[in-house]
Amino acid sequence: MQPRAVQGMLDFDFICKAHHTIRRRYWGTSETLLPVYQSVGKAMAKHTDVDVVVNFASSRSVYSSTMELMQYPQIKTIAIVNRRCPGESMV
């Protein structure tokens, strides 16, 4: 088990459920603000031009969140970043 990776996933899940609408992050030395939404539906309604999603969901929620994303026809690519999710269960 990778304790730091696990903690990172748990922290990410917590942040996604928190009521912060904007999160400050850094891209190299540049600061960027990322919107955080409480649901995929709200994010899709706000950003109708999105066609690629990077899914950082935890192992326990990656399957259901990916299946939810697949309900939106505008999504053409879903990149899943999760060490403990076997690829064959996603096909």
PDB file of C-alpha atoms in Angstrom:
ATOM      1  CA  MET A   1       0.000   0.000   0.000  1.00  0.00           C
ATOM      2  CA  GLN A   2       1.120   3.559  -0.714  1.00  0.00           C
ATOM      3  CA  PRO A   3       0.071   5.603   2.358  1.00  0.00           C
ATOM      4  CA  ARG A   4       0.793   8.976   0.747  1.00  0.00           C
ATOM      5  CA  ALA A   5      -1.203   8.095  -2.357  1.00  0.00           C
ATOM      6  CA  VAL A   6      -4.102   6.835  -0.241  1.00  0.00           C
ATOM      7  CA  GLN A   7      -4.084   9.997   1.865  1.00  0.00           C
ATOM      8  CA  GLY A   8      -3.978  12.097  -1.286  1.00  0.00           C
ATOM      9  CA  MET A   9      -7.064  10.331  -2.659  1.00  0.00           C
ATOM     10  CA  LEU A  10      -8.918  10.770   0.638  1.00  0.00           C
ATOM     11  CA  ASP A  11      -7.968  14.444   0.794  1.00  0.00           C
ATOM     12  CA  PHE A  12      -9.136  14.888  -2.796  1.00  0.00           C
ATOM     13  CA  ASP A  13     -12.505  13.270  -2.036  1.00  0.00           C
ATOM     14  CA  PHE A  14     -12.899  15.540   1.004  1.00  0.00           C
ATOM     15  CA  ILE A  15     -12.046  18.669  -0.987  1.00  0.00           C
ATOM     16  CA  CYS A  16     -14.535  17.716  -3.709  1.00  0.00           C
ATOM     17  CA  LYS A  17     -17.319  17.431  -1.146  1.00  0.00           C
ATOM     18  CA  ALA A  18     -16.321  20.621   0.677  1.00  0.00           C
ATOM     19  CA  HIS A  19     -18.197  23.807  -0.105  1.00  0.00           C
ATOM     20  CA  HIS A  20     -15.257  25.590  -1.684  1.00  0.00           C
ATOM     21  CA  THR A  21     -16.115  26.699  -5.197  1.00  0.00           C
ATOM     22  CA  ILE A  22     -12.610  27.776  -6.233  1.00  0.00           C
ATOM     23  CA  ARG A  23      -9.308  26.105  -5.319  1.00  0.00           C
ATOM     24  CA  ARG A  24      -5.931  27.779  -5.825  1.00  0.00           C
ATOM     25  CA  ARG A  25      -3.241  25.550  -7.367  1.00  0.00           C
ATOM     26  CA  TYR A  26       0.103  26.023  -9.057  1.00  0.00           C
ATOM     27  CA  TRP A  27       1.149  25.048 -12.567  1.00  0.00           C
ATOM     28  CA  GLY A  28       4.927  25.295 -12.419  1.00  0.00           C
ATOM     29  CA  THR A  29       5.458  28.775 -10.998  1.00  0.00           C
ATOM     30  CA  SER A  30       2.117  30.158 -12.190  1.00  0.00           C
ATOM     31  CA  GLU A  31      -0.915  30.268  -9.946  1.00  0.00           C
ATOM     32  CA  THR A  32      -4.225  29.044 -11.348  1.00  0.00           C
ATOM     33  CA  LEU A  33      -7.735  28.902  -9.908  1.00  0.00           C
ATOM     34  CA  LEU A  34      -9.724  25.701 -10.416  1.00  0.00           C
ATOM     35  CA  PRO A  35     -13.490  25.520  -9.986  1.00  0.00           C
ATOM     36  CA  VAL A  36     -14.808  22.697  -7.789  1.00  0.00           C
ATOM     37  CA  TYR A  37     -18.360  21.431  -8.207  1.00  0.00           C
ATOM     38  CA  GLN A  38     -20.572  19.318  -5.971  1.00  0.00           C
ATOM     39  CA  SER A  39     -21.788  17.196  -8.877  1.00  0.00           C
ATOM     40  CA  VAL A  40     -20.837  16.208 -12.402  1.00  0.00           C
ATOM     41  CA  GLY A  41     -24.160  17.602 -13.619  1.00  0.00           C
ATOM     42  CA  LYS A  42     -23.366  21.072 -12.284  1.00  0.00           C
ATOM     43  CA  ALA A  43     -19.901  20.995 -13.850  1.00  0.00           C
ATOM     44  CA  MET A  44     -21.261  19.854 -17.224  1.00  0.00           C
ATOM     45  CA  ALA A  45     -23.965  22.543 -17.166  1.00  0.00           C
ATOM     46  CA  LYS A  46     -21.392  25.234 -16.443  1.00  0.00           C
ATOM     47  CA  HIS A  47     -18.761  23.985 -18.928  1.00  0.00           C
ATOM     48  CA  THR A  48     -20.673  22.681 -21.943  1.00  0.00           C
ATOM     49  CA  ASP A  49     -17.551  22.743 -24.148  1.00  0.00           C
ATOM     50  CA  VAL A  50     -15.658  20.195 -22.001  1.00  0.00           C
ATOM     51  CA  ASP A  51     -14.920  16.938 -23.822  1.00  0.00           C
ATOM     52  CA  VAL A  52     -11.990  15.535 -21.782  1.00  0.00           C
ATOM     53  CA  VAL A  53     -12.110  14.631 -18.078  1.00  0.00           C
ATOM     54  CA  VAL A  54      -9.321  13.477 -15.766  1.00  0.00           C
ATOM     55  CA  ASN A  55     -10.886  11.299 -13.071  1.00  0.00           C
ATOM     56  CA  PHE A  56      -8.877  11.229  -9.821  1.00  0.00           C
ATOM     57  CA  ALA A  57     -11.609   9.471  -7.843  1.00  0.00           C
ATOM     58  CA  SER A  58     -10.651   7.062  -5.090  1.00  0.00           C
ATOM     59  CA  SER A  59     -10.746   3.310  -5.661  1.00  0.00           C
ATOM     60  CA  ARG A  60     -14.130   3.014  -4.003  1.00  0.00           C
ATOM     61  CA  SER A  61     -15.774   5.584  -6.273  1.00  0.00           C
ATOM     62  CA  VAL A  62     -13.839   5.501  -9.552  1.00  0.00           C
ATOM     63  CA  TYR A  63     -16.176   3.022 -11.256  1.00  0.00           C
ATOM     64  CA  SER A  64     -19.415   4.823 -10.404  1.00  0.00           C
ATOM     65  CA  SER A  65     -17.985   8.254 -11.188  1.00  0.00           C
ATOM     66  CA  THR A  66     -16.674   7.045 -14.555  1.00  0.00           C
ATOM     67  CA  MET A  67     -20.040   5.492 -15.397  1.00  0.00           C
ATOM     68  CA  GLU A  68     -21.709   8.793 -14.479  1.00  0.00           C
ATOM     69  CA  LEU A  69     -19.321  10.700 -16.770  1.00  0.00           C
ATOM     70  CA  MET A  70     -20.158   8.346 -19.629  1.00  0.00           C
ATOM     71  CA  GLN A  71     -23.780   9.537 -19.491  1.00  0.00           C
ATOM     72  CA  TYR A  72     -22.730  12.890 -20.996  1.00  0.00           C
ATOM     73  CA  PRO A  73     -22.393  12.676 -24.799  1.00  0.00           C
ATOM     74  CA  GLN A  74     -19.994  15.635 -24.963  1.00  0.00           C
ATOM     75  CA  ILE A  75     -17.346  13.674 -23.008  1.00  0.00           C
ATOM     76  CA  LYS A  76     -15.069  11.998 -25.554  1.00  0.00           C
ATOM     77  CA  THR A  77     -12.108  11.066 -23.323  1.00  0.00           C
ATOM     78  CA  ILE A  78     -11.883  10.031 -19.661  1.00  0.00           C
ATOM     79  CA  ALA A  79      -8.385   9.633 -18.212  1.00  0.00           C
ATOM     80  CA  ILE A  80      -8.487   7.618 -14.990  1.00  0.00           C
ATOM     81  CA  VAL A  81      -5.653   8.180 -12.529  1.00  0.00           C
ATOM     82  CA  ASN A  82      -5.969   5.487  -9.882  1.00  0.00           C
ATOM     83  CA  ARG A  83      -3.366   2.930  -8.874  1.00  0.00           C
ATOM     84  CA  ARG A  84      -5.784   0.367  -7.462  1.00  0.00           C
ATOM     85  CA  CYS A  85      -8.398   0.184 -10.203  1.00  0.00           C
ATOM     86  CA  PRO A  86      -7.920  -2.832 -12.498  1.00  0.00           C
ATOM     87  CA  GLY A  87      -8.416  -1.881 -16.123  1.00  0.00           C
ATOM     88  CA  GLU A  88     -10.495  -4.943 -16.971  1.00  0.00           C
ATOM     89  CA  SER A  89     -13.227  -3.866 -14.539  1.00  0.00           C
ATOM     90  CA  MET A  90     -13.657  -0.630 -16.482  1.00  0.00           C
ATOM     91  CA  VAL A  91     -14.282  -2.174 -19.884  1.00  0.00           C
TER      92      VAL A  91
END
